[in-house]
CSV table of C-alpha atoms in Angstrom, one decimal:
chain,number,residue,atom,x,y,z
X,237,UNK,CA,166.4,132.5,120.9
X,238,UNK,CA,164.3,133.2,117.8
X,239,UNK,CA,166.3,130.5,115.9
X,240,UNK,CA,165.8,128.0,118.7
X,241,UNK,CA,162.1,128.6,118.8
X,242,UNK,CA,161.9,128.2,115.1
X,243,UNK,CA,163.7,124.9,115.2
X,244,UNK,CA,161.5,123.7,118.1
X,245,UNK,CA,158.4,124.8,116.1
X,246,UNK,CA,159.6,122.9,113.0
X,247,UNK,CA,160.4,119.7,114.8
X,248,UNK,CA,157.2,119.8,116.9
X,249,UNK,CA,155.0,120.3,113.8
X,250,UNK,CA,156.9,117.5,112.0
X,251,UNK,CA,156.4,115.1,114.9
X,252,UNK,CA,152.7,115.9,115.2
X,253,UNK,CA,152.2,115.3,111.5
X,254,UNK,CA,154.0,112.0,111.7
X,255,UNK,CA,152.0,110.9,114.7
X,256,UNK,CA,148.7,111.8,113.1
X,257,UNK,CA,149.7,110.0,109.9
X,258,UNK,CA,150.7,106.9,111.9
X,259,UNK,CA,147.4,107.0,113.8
X,260,UNK,CA,145.3,107.4,110.6
X,261,UNK,CA,147.2,104.4,109.2
X,262,UNK,CA,145.6,102.3,111.9
X,263,UNK,CA,142.1,103.1,110.7
X,264,UNK,CA,140.6,100.7,108.3
X,265,UNK,CA,139.5,101.9,104.9
X,266,UNK,CA,135.8,101.9,104.4
X,267,UNK,CA,134.4,100.5,101.2
X,268,UNK,CA,132.4,103.0,99.1
X,269,UNK,CA,129.8,100.2,98.5
X,270,UNK,CA,129.8,97.9,101.5
X,271,UNK,CA,128.3,94.5,100.9
X,272,UNK,CA,127.0,92.0,103.5
X,273,UNK,CA,128.3,88.6,104.2
X,274,UNK,CA,127.6,85.6,101.9
X,275,UNK,CA,124.5,83.9,103.5
X,276,UNK,CA,122.8,81.4,101.1
X,277,UNK,CA,124.3,79.9,98.0
X,278,UNK,CA,123.4,77.2,95.4
X,279,UNK,CA,126.2,75.8,93.3
X,280,UNK,CA,127.2,72.9,91.1
X,281,UNK,CA,127.9,72.2,87.4
X,282,UNK,CA,124.9,73.2,85.4
X,283,UNK,CA,123.2,70.6,83.2
X,284,UNK,CA,120.6,72.8,81.7
X,285,UNK,CA,119.2,76.3,81.8
X,286,UNK,CA,115.8,78.0,82.2
X,287,UNK,CA,114.7,81.3,80.7
X,288,UNK,CA,112.4,84.3,81.1
X,289,UNK,CA,111.0,86.7,78.6
X,290,UNK,CA,108.5,89.5,78.3
X,291,UNK,CA,105.8,89.0,81.1
X,292,UNK,CA,107.0,85.5,81.8
X,293,UNK,CA,109.0,85.5,85.1
X,294,UNK,CA,110.8,83.0,87.3
X,295,UNK,CA,111.5,83.1,91.0
X,296,UNK,CA,114.2,81.8,93.3
X,297,UNK,CA,113.1,80.9,96.9
X,298,UNK,CA,115.7,80.9,99.7
X,299,UNK,CA,115.6,80.8,103.5
X,300,UNK,CA,117.6,83.4,105.3
X,301,UNK,CA,120.4,82.0,107.5
X,302,UNK,CA,120.9,85.2,109.5
X,303,UNK,CA,118.8,88.2,110.4
X,304,UNK,CA,119.8,91.5,108.8
X,305,UNK,CA,119.6,93.5,105.6
X,306,UNK,CA,119.9,91.7,102.3
X,307,UNK,CA,121.8,94.1,100.0
X,308,UNK,CA,123.0,91.8,97.2
X,309,UNK,CA,121.6,88.9,95.2
X,310,UNK,CA,123.5,87.1,92.4
X,311,UNK,CA,122.5,84.6,89.8
X,312,UNK,CA,124.4,82.8,87.0
X,313,UNK,CA,122.9,83.4,83.6
X,314,UNK,CA,123.3,85.1,80.2
X,315,UNK,CA,121.4,87.2,77.6
X,316,UNK,CA,119.8,85.5,74.6
X,317,UNK,CA,118.2,86.9,71.4
X,318,UNK,CA,119.3,90.5,72.2
X,319,UNK,CA,117.0,91.6,75.1
X,320,UNK,CA,115.7,95.1,74.7
X,321,UNK,CA,115.0,95.7,78.4
X,322,UNK,CA,116.8,95.4,81.7
X,323,UNK,CA,116.7,92.4,83.9
X,324,UNK,CA,114.9,93.2,87.2
X,325,UNK,CA,115.0,91.4,90.6
X,326,UNK,CA,112.4,92.0,93.3
X,327,UNK,CA,112.4,90.4,96.7
X,328,UNK,CA,109.1,89.2,98.2
X,329,UNK,CA,107.8,87.4,101.2
X,330,UNK,CA,106.2,84.0,100.4
X,331,UNK,CA,102.8,82.4,101.2
X,332,UNK,CA,102.3,79.0,102.8
X,333,UNK,CA,103.3,77.3,99.5
X,334,UNK,CA,106.5,79.2,99.2
X,335,UNK,CA,105.2,81.4,96.4
X,336,UNK,CA,105.8,85.2,96.1
X,337,UNK,CA,103.2,87.4,97.7
X,338,UNK,CA,102.6,90.9,98.8
X,339,UNK,CA,104.6,94.0,97.9
X,340,UNK,CA,108.2,94.1,96.8
X,341,UNK,CA,110.6,94.4,99.7
X,342,UNK,CA,113.5,95.5,97.5
X,343,UNK,CA,114.2,96.0,93.8
X,344,UNK,CA,117.2,96.3,91.6
X,345,UNK,CA,117.9,96.1,87.8
X,346,UNK,CA,120.8,95.3,85.6
X,347,UNK,CA,120.9,96.9,82.1
X,348,UNK,CA,120.7,94.5,79.2
X,349,UNK,CA,124.0,95.9,77.8
X,350,UNK,CA,125.8,94.8,81.0
X,351,UNK,CA,124.8,91.1,80.6
X,352,UNK,CA,126.8,89.1,78.1
X,353,UNK,CA,125.7,86.2,75.9
X,354,UNK,CA,127.9,83.8,77.7
X,355,UNK,CA,127.3,82.6,81.3
X,356,UNK,CA,128.3,85.1,83.9
X,357,UNK,CA,127.4,86.0,87.5
X,358,UNK,CA,124.7,88.7,87.3
X,359,UNK,CA,124.9,91.0,90.4
X,360,UNK,CA,121.9,92.9,91.8
X,361,UNK,CA,122.8,95.5,94.5
X,362,UNK,CA,119.8,96.8,96.3
X,363,UNK,CA,120.0,100.5,97.0
X,364,UNK,CA,117.4,100.1,99.7
X,365,UNK,CA,118.1,96.6,101.1
X,366,UNK,CA,115.3,94.2,102.3
X,367,UNK,CA,115.2,93.3,105.9
X,368,UNK,CA,115.2,89.5,106.4
X,369,UNK,CA,114.8,87.3,109.4
X,370,UNK,CA,116.8,84.1,110.0
X,371,UNK,CA,114.7,80.9,109.3
X,372,UNK,CA,112.2,82.8,107.1
X,373,UNK,CA,111.7,82.0,103.5
X,374,UNK,CA,111.7,84.7,100.8
X,375,UNK,CA,111.5,84.8,97.0
X,376,UNK,CA,113.4,86.7,94.4
X,377,UNK,CA,111.3,87.3,91.2
X,378,UNK,CA,113.3,87.8,88.0
X,379,UNK,CA,111.5,89.6,85.2
X,380,UNK,CA,111.9,91.7,82.1
X,381,UNK,CA,109.9,93.5,79.4
X,382,UNK,CA,110.3,93.9,75.7
X,383,UNK,CA,111.9,91.4,73.3
X,384,UNK,CA,114.7,88.8,73.9
X,385,UNK,CA,115.3,86.4,76.8
X,386,UNK,CA,117.5,85.9,79.9
X,387,UNK,CA,118.6,82.3,80.7
X,388,UNK,CA,119.7,81.0,84.1
X,389,UNK,CA,121.8,78.0,85.1
X,390,UNK,CA,120.4,75.2,87.3
X,391,UNK,CA,122.2,74.2,90.5
X,392,UNK,CA,123.0,70.7,91.8
X,393,UNK,CA,124.0,71.6,95.4
X,394,UNK,CA,121.1,73.5,96.9
X,395,UNK,CA,120.7,74.8,100.5
X,396,UNK,CA,117.7,73.9,102.6
X,397,UNK,CA,114.7,76.0,101.9
X,398,UNK,CA,115.8,77.0,98.4
X,399,UNK,CA,113.8,76.2,95.2
X,400,UNK,CA,112.9,77.5,91.8
X,401,UNK,CA,109.4,78.7,91.1
X,402,UNK,CA,107.7,79.3,87.7
X,403,UNK,CA,104.4,80.8,86.5
X,404,UNK,CA,101.3,78.6,87.0
X,405,UNK,CA,99.1,77.4,84.1
X,406,UNK,CA,98.2,80.1,81.7
X,407,UNK,CA,100.8,82.3,83.4
X,408,UNK,CA,98.5,82.7,86.4
X,409,UNK,CA,99.9,82.4,89.9
X,410,UNK,CA,102.9,80.2,90.7
X,411,UNK,CA,104.0,76.6,90.9
X,412,UNK,CA,107.1,74.7,91.9
X,413,UNK,CA,109.6,74.3,89.0
X,414,UNK,CA,109.8,70.5,88.8
X,415,UNK,CA,112.1,69.0,86.2
X,416,UNK,CA,112.6,65.3,86.0
X,417,UNK,CA,115.7,65.8,83.8
X,418,UNK,CA,117.8,67.2,86.6
X,419,UNK,CA,118.8,66.1,90.1
X,420,UNK,CA,117.2,67.2,92.4
X,421,UNK,CA,114.0,67.3,90.5
X,422,UNK,CA,112.9,70.4,92.4
X,423,UNK,CA,114.8,73.0,90.3
X,424,UNK,CA,116.9,75.7,91.9
X,425,UNK,CA,119.1,78.2,90.1
X,426,UNK,CA,122.7,79.0,90.8
X,427,UNK,CA,122.4,82.0,93.1
X,428,UNK,CA,123.8,83.7,96.2
X,429,UNK,CA,122.5,86.1,98.8
X,430,UNK,CA,124.5,88.6,100.9
X,431,UNK,CA,123.3,89.9,104.2
X,432,UNK,CA,124.6,92.5,106.7
X,433,UNK,CA,123.7,91.0,110.1
X,434,UNK,CA,121.8,93.1,112.6
X,435,UNK,CA,123.8,91.5,115.4
X,436,UNK,CA,127.4,90.3,115.5
X,437,UNK,CA,127.9,86.5,115.5
X,438,UNK,CA,128.9,85.0,118.8
X,439,UNK,CA,132.7,84.3,119.2
X,440,UNK,CA,133.7,80.8,118.4
X,441,UNK,CA,136.8,78.7,117.7
X,442,UNK,CA,136.5,79.7,114.0
X,443,UNK,CA,135.4,83.3,114.3
X,444,UNK,CA,136.6,86.4,116.0
X,445,UNK,CA,134.6,89.1,117.8
X,446,UNK,CA,136.8,91.7,116.3
X,447,UNK,CA,135.4,93.3,113.1
X,448,UNK,CA,137.0,91.7,110.0
X,449,UNK,CA,138.0,95.2,108.9
X,450,UNK,CA,140.0,95.7,112.1
X,451,UNK,CA,141.5,92.2,112.2
X,452,UNK,CA,144.9,93.3,110.9
X,453,UNK,CA,145.2,96.3,113.2
X,454,UNK,CA,145.3,94.6,116.5
X,455,UNK,CA,142.7,97.0,117.8
X,456,UNK,CA,138.9,96.8,118.1
X,457,UNK,CA,136.7,99.8,117.3
X,458,UNK,CA,136.8,101.2,120.8
X,459,UNK,CA,140.6,101.1,120.8
X,460,UNK,CA,140.8,102.8,117.4
X,461,UNK,CA,138.5,105.5,118.7
X,462,UNK,CA,140.7,106.1,121.8
X,463,UNK,CA,143.8,106.3,119.7
X,464,UNK,CA,142.1,108.8,117.3
X,465,UNK,CA,141.0,111.0,120.2
X,466,UNK,CA,144.5,110.9,121.7
X,467,UNK,CA,146.1,111.9,118.4
X,468,UNK,CA,143.6,114.7,118.0
X,469,UNK,CA,144.3,115.9,121.5
X,470,UNK,CA,148.1,115.9,121.0
X,471,UNK,CA,147.7,117.7,117.7
X,472,UNK,CA,145.6,120.4,119.4
X,473,UNK,CA,148.0,120.7,122.3
X,474,UNK,CA,150.9,121.0,119.8
X,475,UNK,CA,149.2,123.8,117.9
X,476,UNK,CA,148.6,125.7,121.2
X,477,UNK,CA,152.3,125.2,122.1
X,478,UNK,CA,153.4,126.6,118.7
X,479,UNK,CA,151.1,129.6,119.2
X,480,UNK,CA,152.5,130.2,122.7
X,481,UNK,CA,156.1,129.8,121.5
X,482,UNK,CA,155.5,132.2,118.7
X,483,UNK,CA,154.0,134.7,121.1
X,484,UNK,CA,156.9,134.5,123.5
X,485,UNK,CA,159.4,134.9,120.6
X,486,UNK,CA,157.7,138.2,119.6
X,487,UNK,CA,157.8,139.5,123.1
X,488,UNK,CA,161.5,139.0,123.4
X,489,UNK,CA,162.3,140.6,120.1
């Protein structure tokens, strides 16, 4: 009898472990640094570049396409003349002219050593994201201190509500960055914004109401929760069964 109980205990434990492993295999992996969905983007083959230096900033306006938290901003550019300080991006609300105003909504920096001297996509991840509202315009101000420069590529395909902004006369205030040498004349840089929506998009012919992370599991979040609870319950019941079987075995010895 002791041998039978031992075999039963062995197979029961193995089965429960296999069940738990299979259940956990259904659960999607969670990224250590989740990033929102691509929202706004300006692209195209660059025909010229624009630069910033100590106390001379540039700004990129954009209009949010969805409401949520903006956790990443990217811009194409490169370092020039050995910058001695990091490149910083601050998100601001804008005034009636589309110029940055008020206090920074979010801030992030990229070390000068991380930005090469050839064109690359510079990524700003905001530890505390900015809350944005669909249809509202915002501005990302790019700045640095110290010596050296950072250059940014212009875009030729620009979303509505996006534009480049530069300092006003005498480095006071702001003005639209108009450049007759590019098309469109209203300059915009090659940038992208990423937003985590506050609400899920409505189902459509080209989208699914199931979370993208769960798309390959065949289960939605509620189904995964139910399976996980079932597996935990079975595991707990199995442990109680093993304890009971072990107790009965000792009584019969």
